[in-house]
């Protein structure tokens, strides 16, 4: 059985106006459904070990979102263990969902950066969607290079952020990733766009979450 660790933010507010935030529901619910459908073991970890927050609960009428909320997904996420207490080397893949929350506590977190570096370098799969790829920012590999340097990457775009949360976020994610050498792939705003480069899989926005999980599964099934 393949094992996937979903690493979530603990933030619940962002920006000068304390905009309420959390993990964007479909960005965790849709991948969870894909991993569950192929009978992977799915565990949750958060940076602090406190109960994570969910955003976009207004989308609960979506079947997979509702199944996550009323089934075992949200129950498991509420019991997310502290990342420092997890042996991440036991997992075949890690996945970081978005929402604005990761922009608060994931750009610089030293343990998260170490976990992503080690997961990538042992050829396990690293996946992230929307604002989740902020977890890849500032990750340096053993050779000193940024993990995203020269990699094909997607994330929430500057164009999307302009009309969503430009006054709340500390920086634009597309620009930050590009500045560290990412080969950035942007599709039309809010359209599905996921991309795999080696064992890194990233996606642009909520519509891309399912595709990220599907591409991760394709890689995992070949290993």
PDB file of C-alpha atoms in Angstrom:
ATOM      1  CA  UNK A   1       0.000   0.000   0.000  1.00  0.00           C
ATOM      2  CA  UNK A   2       1.341   3.418  -0.981  1.00  0.00           C
ATOM      3  CA  UNK A   3       1.414   6.018   1.767  1.00  0.00           C
ATOM      4  CA  UNK A   4       0.706   9.729   1.251  1.00  0.00           C
ATOM      5  CA  UNK A   5       1.292  12.424   3.860  1.00  0.00           C
ATOM      6  CA  UNK A   6      -0.800  15.558   3.399  1.00  0.00           C
ATOM      7  CA  UNK A   7       0.958  18.487   5.077  1.00  0.00           C
ATOM      8  CA  UNK A   8      -1.346  21.382   5.969  1.00  0.00           C
ATOM      9  CA  UNK A   9      -0.970  24.914   7.253  1.00  0.00           C
ATOM     10  CA  UNK A  10      -2.209  25.955  10.675  1.00  0.00           C
ATOM     11  CA  UNK A  11      -2.886  29.596   9.748  1.00  0.00           C
ATOM     12  CA  UNK A  12      -6.403  30.995   9.964  1.00  0.00           C
ATOM     13  CA  UNK A  13      -5.827  34.673   9.118  1.00  0.00           C
ATOM     14  CA  UNK A  14      -3.665  36.585   6.664  1.00  0.00           C
ATOM     15  CA  UNK A  15      -2.712  40.138   5.859  1.00  0.00           C
ATOM     16  CA  UNK A  16      -3.189  43.573   7.406  1.00  0.00           C
ATOM     17  CA  UNK A  17      -6.952  43.121   7.594  1.00  0.00           C
ATOM     18  CA  UNK A  18      -6.786  39.650   9.156  1.00  0.00           C
ATOM     19  CA  UNK A  19      -8.662  38.033   6.300  1.00  0.00           C
ATOM     20  CA  UNK A  20     -10.001  34.701   7.475  1.00  0.00           C
ATOM     21  CA  UNK A  21      -8.443  31.766   5.713  1.00  0.00           C
ATOM     22  CA  UNK A  22      -7.452  28.119   5.954  1.00  0.00           C
ATOM     23  CA  UNK A  23      -7.021  25.166   3.614  1.00  0.00           C
ATOM     24  CA  UNK A  24      -9.207  25.617   0.528  1.00  0.00           C
ATOM     25  CA  UNK A  25     -11.700  22.748   0.780  1.00  0.00           C
ATOM     26  CA  UNK A  26     -11.577  21.302  -2.775  1.00  0.00           C
ATOM     27  CA  UNK A  27      -7.768  21.452  -2.780  1.00  0.00           C
ATOM     28  CA  UNK A  28      -7.654  18.865  -0.033  1.00  0.00           C
ATOM     29  CA  UNK A  29     -10.961  17.053  -0.649  1.00  0.00           C
ATOM     30  CA  UNK A  30     -10.455  16.307  -4.352  1.00  0.00           C
ATOM     31  CA  UNK A  31      -6.915  14.878  -3.976  1.00  0.00           C
ATOM     32  CA  UNK A  32      -8.048  12.946  -0.909  1.00  0.00           C
ATOM     33  CA  UNK A  33     -10.774  11.335  -3.007  1.00  0.00           C
ATOM     34  CA  UNK A  34      -8.280  10.364  -5.711  1.00  0.00           C
ATOM     35  CA  UNK A  35      -5.796   8.848  -3.249  1.00  0.00           C
ATOM     36  CA  UNK A  36      -8.579   7.049  -1.399  1.00  0.00           C
ATOM     37  CA  UNK A  37      -9.977   5.608  -4.635  1.00  0.00           C
ATOM     38  CA  UNK A  38      -6.709   3.736  -5.230  1.00  0.00           C
ATOM     39  CA  UNK A  39      -6.562   2.600  -1.595  1.00  0.00           C
ATOM     40  CA  UNK A  40      -3.549   4.619  -0.540  1.00  0.00           C
ATOM     41  CA  UNK A  41      -2.935   5.197   3.144  1.00  0.00           C
ATOM     42  CA  UNK A  42      -3.572   8.920   3.732  1.00  0.00           C
ATOM     43  CA  UNK A  43      -2.268  10.664   6.834  1.00  0.00           C
ATOM     44  CA  UNK A  44      -2.234  14.321   7.844  1.00  0.00           C
ATOM     45  CA  UNK A  45       0.441  16.444   9.456  1.00  0.00           C
ATOM     46  CA  UNK A  46       0.393  20.140  10.302  1.00  0.00           C
ATOM     47  CA  UNK A  47       3.219  22.465  11.193  1.00  0.00           C
ATOM     48  CA  UNK A  48       2.157  23.006  14.809  1.00  0.00           C
ATOM     49  CA  UNK A  49       0.003  19.959  15.484  1.00  0.00           C
ATOM     50  CA  UNK A  50      -2.989  22.181  16.236  1.00  0.00           C
ATOM     51  CA  UNK A  51      -6.291  21.612  14.440  1.00  0.00           C
ATOM     52  CA  UNK A  52      -6.097  23.098  10.908  1.00  0.00           C
ATOM     53  CA  UNK A  53      -8.722  25.404   9.468  1.00  0.00           C
ATOM     54  CA  UNK A  54     -10.829  24.987   6.341  1.00  0.00           C
ATOM     55  CA  UNK A  55     -11.801  27.698   3.865  1.00  0.00           C
ATOM     56  CA  UNK A  56     -14.438  27.627   1.093  1.00  0.00           C
ATOM     57  CA  UNK A  57     -17.021  25.717   3.069  1.00  0.00           C
ATOM     58  CA  UNK A  58     -19.565  27.348   0.760  1.00  0.00           C
ATOM     59  CA  UNK A  59     -18.457  24.734  -1.789  1.00  0.00           C
ATOM     60  CA  UNK A  60     -19.691  21.855   0.357  1.00  0.00           C
ATOM     61  CA  UNK A  61     -22.380  20.922  -2.157  1.00  0.00           C
ATOM     62  CA  UNK A  62     -19.689  19.470  -4.423  1.00  0.00           C
ATOM     63  CA  UNK A  63     -19.926  15.667  -3.966  1.00  0.00           C
ATOM     64  CA  UNK A  64     -16.242  15.097  -3.174  1.00  0.00           C
ATOM     65  CA  UNK A  65     -16.123  18.100  -0.857  1.00  0.00           C
ATOM     66  CA  UNK A  66     -19.207  16.842   0.985  1.00  0.00           C
ATOM     67  CA  UNK A  67     -17.790  13.330   1.188  1.00  0.00           C
ATOM     68  CA  UNK A  68     -14.589  14.728   2.700  1.00  0.00           C
ATOM     69  CA  UNK A  69     -16.485  16.793   5.276  1.00  0.00           C
ATOM     70  CA  UNK A  70     -18.901  14.081   6.335  1.00  0.00           C
ATOM     71  CA  UNK A  71     -16.620  11.068   5.908  1.00  0.00           C
ATOM     72  CA  UNK A  72     -13.231  10.171   7.314  1.00  0.00           C
ATOM     73  CA  UNK A  73     -11.234  12.911   5.547  1.00  0.00           C
ATOM     74  CA  UNK A  74     -12.034  15.920   7.707  1.00  0.00           C
ATOM     75  CA  UNK A  75     -12.072  13.751  10.817  1.00  0.00           C
ATOM     76  CA  UNK A  76      -8.511  12.646  10.015  1.00  0.00           C
ATOM     77  CA  UNK A  77      -7.384  16.176   9.151  1.00  0.00           C
ATOM     78  CA  UNK A  78      -8.611  17.462  12.516  1.00  0.00           C
ATOM     79  CA  UNK A  79      -6.295  14.931  14.143  1.00  0.00           C
ATOM     80  CA  UNK A  80      -3.275  15.999  12.065  1.00  0.00           C
ATOM     81  CA  UNK A  81      -0.089  15.245  13.984  1.00  0.00           C
ATOM     82  CA  UNK A  82       2.746  17.707  14.393  1.00  0.00           C
ATOM     83  CA  UNK A  83       5.127  17.468  11.446  1.00  0.00           C
ATOM     84  CA  UNK A  84       8.136  17.191  13.742  1.00  0.00           C
ATOM     85  CA  UNK A  85       6.631  13.997  15.197  1.00  0.00           C
ATOM     86  CA  UNK A  86       6.287  12.278  11.807  1.00  0.00           C
ATOM     87  CA  UNK A  87       8.805   9.964  10.158  1.00  0.00           C
ATOM     88  CA  UNK A  88       8.288  11.404   6.691  1.00  0.00           C
ATOM     89  CA  UNK A  89      10.753   8.906   5.202  1.00  0.00           C
ATOM     90  CA  UNK A  90       8.058   6.244   5.647  1.00  0.00           C
ATOM     91  CA  UNK A  91       5.871   7.937   2.999  1.00  0.00           C
ATOM     92  CA  UNK A  92       5.901   7.458  -0.756  1.00  0.00           C
ATOM     93  CA  UNK A  93       4.596  10.983  -1.354  1.00  0.00           C
ATOM     94  CA  UNK A  94       3.833  14.258   0.349  1.00  0.00           C
ATOM     95  CA  UNK A  95       1.145  16.688  -0.773  1.00  0.00           C
ATOM     96  CA  UNK A  96       0.547  20.316   0.211  1.00  0.00           C
ATOM     97  CA  UNK A  97      -2.911  21.776  -0.498  1.00  0.00           C
ATOM     98  CA  UNK A  98      -3.445  25.493  -0.867  1.00  0.00           C
ATOM     99  CA  UNK A  99      -5.739  28.171   0.321  1.00  0.00           C
ATOM    100  CA  UNK A 100      -4.180  31.415   1.484  1.00  0.00           C
ATOM    101  CA  UNK A 101      -3.088  29.808   4.763  1.00  0.00           C
ATOM    102  CA  UNK A 102       0.228  28.346   3.466  1.00  0.00           C
ATOM    103  CA  UNK A 103       1.314  31.855   2.466  1.00  0.00           C
ATOM    104  CA  UNK A 104       1.426  32.667   6.187  1.00  0.00           C
ATOM    105  CA  UNK A 105       3.398  29.833   7.750  1.00  0.00           C
ATOM    106  CA  UNK A 106       5.069  27.913   4.911  1.00  0.00           C
ATOM    107  CA  UNK A 107       7.407  30.311   3.039  1.00  0.00           C
ATOM    108  CA  UNK A 108      10.264  29.954   5.548  1.00  0.00           C
ATOM    109  CA  UNK A 109       9.455  27.048   7.901  1.00  0.00           C
ATOM    110  CA  UNK A 110      12.833  25.283   8.346  1.00  0.00           C
ATOM    111  CA  UNK A 111      11.479  21.817   9.107  1.00  0.00           C
ATOM    112  CA  UNK A 112       9.115  21.903   6.131  1.00  0.00           C
ATOM    113  CA  UNK A 113      11.989  22.925   3.850  1.00  0.00           C
ATOM    114  CA  UNK A 114      14.088  20.037   5.186  1.00  0.00           C
ATOM    115  CA  UNK A 115      11.248  17.551   4.748  1.00  0.00           C
ATOM    116  CA  UNK A 116      10.656  18.606   1.137  1.00  0.00           C
ATOM    117  CA  UNK A 117      14.377  18.483   0.328  1.00  0.00           C
ATOM    118  CA  UNK A 118      14.761  14.991   1.779  1.00  0.00           C
ATOM    119  CA  UNK A 119      11.558  13.696   0.184  1.00  0.00           C
ATOM    120  CA  UNK A 120      12.617  14.973  -3.231  1.00  0.00           C
ATOM    121  CA  UNK A 121      16.181  13.693  -2.984  1.00  0.00           C
ATOM    122  CA  UNK A 122      15.089  10.148  -2.093  1.00  0.00           C
ATOM    123  CA  UNK A 123      12.889  10.176  -5.231  1.00  0.00           C
ATOM    124  CA  UNK A 124       9.576  10.166  -3.382  1.00  0.00           C
ATOM    125  CA  UNK A 125       6.847  12.317  -4.914  1.00  0.00           C
ATOM    126  CA  UNK A 126       6.312  15.946  -3.915  1.00  0.00           C
ATOM    127  CA  UNK A 127       2.948  17.483  -4.850  1.00  0.00           C
ATOM    128  CA  UNK A 128       1.345  20.871  -4.190  1.00  0.00           C
ATOM    129  CA  UNK A 129      -1.507  22.943  -5.590  1.00  0.00           C
ATOM    130  CA  UNK A 130      -2.546  26.615  -5.835  1.00  0.00           C
ATOM    131  CA  UNK A 131      -0.805  28.469  -2.967  1.00  0.00           C
ATOM    132  CA  UNK A 132       0.586  25.120  -1.735  1.00  0.00           C
ATOM    133  CA  UNK A 133       3.708  25.441  -3.930  1.00  0.00           C
ATOM    134  CA  UNK A 134       4.845  28.214  -1.575  1.00  0.00           C
ATOM    135  CA  UNK A 135       6.132  25.195   0.383  1.00  0.00           C
ATOM    136  CA  UNK A 136       8.714  24.710  -2.411  1.00  0.00           C
ATOM    137  CA  UNK A 137       9.942  28.274  -2.083  1.00  0.00           C
ATOM    138  CA  UNK A 138      13.360  28.603  -0.419  1.00  0.00           C
ATOM    139  CA  UNK A 139      13.977  24.829  -0.471  1.00  0.00           C
ATOM    140  CA  UNK A 140      17.643  24.259  -1.227  1.00  0.00           C
ATOM    141  CA  UNK A 141      18.960  20.887  -2.341  1.00  0.00           C
ATOM    142  CA  UNK A 142      22.200  19.282  -1.206  1.00  0.00           C
ATOM    143  CA  UNK A 143      24.052  20.935  -4.085  1.00  0.00           C
ATOM    144  CA  UNK A 144      22.899  24.374  -2.904  1.00  0.00           C
ATOM    145  CA  UNK A 145      20.455  24.980  -5.748  1.00  0.00           C
ATOM    146  CA  UNK A 146      16.817  25.907  -5.268  1.00  0.00           C
ATOM    147  CA  UNK A 147      14.514  22.932  -5.775  1.00  0.00           C
ATOM    148  CA  UNK A 148      12.396  24.860  -8.306  1.00  0.00           C
ATOM    149  CA  UNK A 149      15.381  26.047 -10.345  1.00  0.00           C
ATOM    150  CA  UNK A 150      14.944  24.782 -13.898  1.00  0.00           C
ATOM    151  CA  UNK A 151      11.766  22.878 -12.989  1.00  0.00           C
ATOM    152  CA  UNK A 152       8.423  23.179 -14.753  1.00  0.00           C
ATOM    153  CA  UNK A 153       6.121  24.566 -12.082  1.00  0.00           C
ATOM    154  CA  UNK A 154       2.534  25.786 -11.772  1.00  0.00           C
ATOM    155  CA  UNK A 155       0.915  27.677  -8.909  1.00  0.00           C
ATOM    156  CA  UNK A 156      -1.666  30.365  -8.299  1.00  0.00           C
ATOM    157  CA  UNK A 157      -0.736  33.032 -10.819  1.00  0.00           C
ATOM    158  CA  UNK A 158      -0.072  36.716 -10.358  1.00  0.00           C
ATOM    159  CA  UNK A 159      -3.041  37.405 -12.637  1.00  0.00           C
ATOM    160  CA  UNK A 160      -5.321  35.335 -10.423  1.00  0.00           C
ATOM    161  CA  UNK A 161      -3.961  36.970  -7.266  1.00  0.00           C
ATOM    162  CA  UNK A 162      -4.618  40.447  -8.639  1.00  0.00           C
ATOM    163  CA  UNK A 163      -8.331  39.708  -8.487  1.00  0.00           C
ATOM    164  CA  UNK A 164      -8.333  37.557  -5.363  1.00  0.00           C
ATOM    165  CA  UNK A 165      -6.038  38.553  -2.504  1.00  0.00           C
ATOM    166  CA  UNK A 166      -3.369  40.992  -3.669  1.00  0.00           C
ATOM    167  CA  UNK A 167      -3.847  43.198  -0.603  1.00  0.00           C
ATOM    168  CA  UNK A 168      -3.642  40.210   1.759  1.00  0.00           C
ATOM    169  CA  UNK A 169      -0.683  38.152   0.559  1.00  0.00           C
ATOM    170  CA  UNK A 170       2.896  39.073   1.545  1.00  0.00           C
ATOM    171  CA  UNK A 171       4.111  38.479  -2.039  1.00  0.00           C
ATOM    172  CA  UNK A 172       2.946  37.100  -5.382  1.00  0.00           C
ATOM    173  CA  UNK A 173       3.766  33.405  -5.573  1.00  0.00           C
ATOM    174  CA  UNK A 174       4.338  33.171  -9.328  1.00  0.00           C
ATOM    175  CA  UNK A 175       6.894  35.967  -9.162  1.00  0.00           C
ATOM    176  CA  UNK A 176       8.648  34.445  -6.153  1.00  0.00           C
ATOM    177  CA  UNK A 177       8.935  30.999  -7.749  1.00  0.00           C
ATOM    178  CA  UNK A 178      10.141  32.499 -11.027  1.00  0.00           C
ATOM    179  CA  UNK A 179      12.772  34.494  -9.146  1.00  0.00           C
ATOM    180  CA  UNK A 180      14.188  31.219  -7.820  1.00  0.00           C
ATOM    181  CA  UNK A 181      14.474  29.797 -11.333  1.00  0.00           C
ATOM    182  CA  UNK A 182      11.149  28.047 -11.863  1.00  0.00           C
ATOM    183  CA  UNK A 183       9.985  27.586 -15.456  1.00  0.00           C
ATOM    184  CA  UNK A 184       6.483  28.823 -14.768  1.00  0.00           C
ATOM    185  CA  UNK A 185       3.444  27.539 -16.650  1.00  0.00           C
ATOM    186  CA  UNK A 186       0.321  29.701 -16.406  1.00  0.00           C
ATOM    187  CA  UNK A 187      -3.019  28.807 -17.940  1.00  0.00           C
ATOM    188  CA  UNK A 188      -6.144  30.949 -18.155  1.00  0.00           C
ATOM    189  CA  UNK A 189      -7.287  32.135 -14.721  1.00  0.00           C
ATOM    190  CA  UNK A 190      -9.145  29.478 -12.706  1.00  0.00           C
ATOM    191  CA  UNK A 191      -8.761  26.824 -15.413  1.00  0.00           C
ATOM    192  CA  UNK A 192      -7.372  23.355 -14.682  1.00  0.00           C
ATOM    193  CA  UNK A 193      -3.581  23.266 -15.063  1.00  0.00           C
ATOM    194  CA  UNK A 194      -1.307  20.667 -13.484  1.00  0.00           C
ATOM    195  CA  UNK A 195       2.198  19.673 -14.458  1.00  0.00           C
ATOM    196  CA  UNK A 196       4.678  16.976 -13.493  1.00  0.00           C
ATOM    197  CA  UNK A 197       8.437  17.431 -13.739  1.00  0.00           C
ATOM    198  CA  UNK A 198      10.265  14.356 -12.524  1.00  0.00           C
ATOM    199  CA  UNK A 199       8.910  13.632  -9.058  1.00  0.00           C
ATOM    200  CA  UNK A 200       7.503  17.150  -8.511  1.00  0.00           C
ATOM    201  CA  UNK A 201       3.843  17.752  -9.368  1.00  0.00           C
ATOM    202  CA  UNK A 202       2.230  21.179  -9.089  1.00  0.00           C
ATOM    203  CA  UNK A 203      -1.101  22.762  -9.995  1.00  0.00           C
ATOM    204  CA  UNK A 204      -2.397  26.257 -10.535  1.00  0.00           C
ATOM    205  CA  UNK A 205      -5.665  26.593  -8.611  1.00  0.00           C
ATOM    206  CA  UNK A 206      -8.611  24.679  -7.097  1.00  0.00           C
ATOM    207  CA  UNK A 207      -9.629  23.305 -10.500  1.00  0.00           C
ATOM    208  CA  UNK A 208      -6.156  21.758 -10.765  1.00  0.00           C
ATOM    209  CA  UNK A 209      -6.211  19.764  -7.521  1.00  0.00           C
ATOM    210  CA  UNK A 210      -7.668  16.591  -9.027  1.00  0.00           C
ATOM    211  CA  UNK A 211      -5.111  16.645 -11.846  1.00  0.00           C
ATOM    212  CA  UNK A 212      -2.230  17.010  -9.408  1.00  0.00           C
ATOM    213  CA  UNK A 213      -3.376  13.927  -7.499  1.00  0.00           C
ATOM    214  CA  UNK A 214      -3.876  11.971 -10.721  1.00  0.00           C
ATOM    215  CA  UNK A 215      -0.354  12.803 -11.898  1.00  0.00           C
ATOM    216  CA  UNK A 216       1.077  11.895  -8.505  1.00  0.00           C
ATOM    217  CA  UNK A 217      -0.700   8.537  -8.654  1.00  0.00           C
ATOM    218  CA  UNK A 218       0.651   7.898 -12.161  1.00  0.00           C
ATOM    219  CA  UNK A 219       4.207   8.435 -10.916  1.00  0.00           C
ATOM    220  CA  UNK A 220       3.651   6.351  -7.794  1.00  0.00           C
ATOM    221  CA  UNK A 221       2.227   3.436  -9.751  1.00  0.00           C
ATOM    222  CA  UNK A 222       5.333   3.360 -11.931  1.00  0.00           C
ATOM    223  CA  UNK A 223       7.695   3.224  -8.970  1.00  0.00           C
TER     224      UNK A 223
END
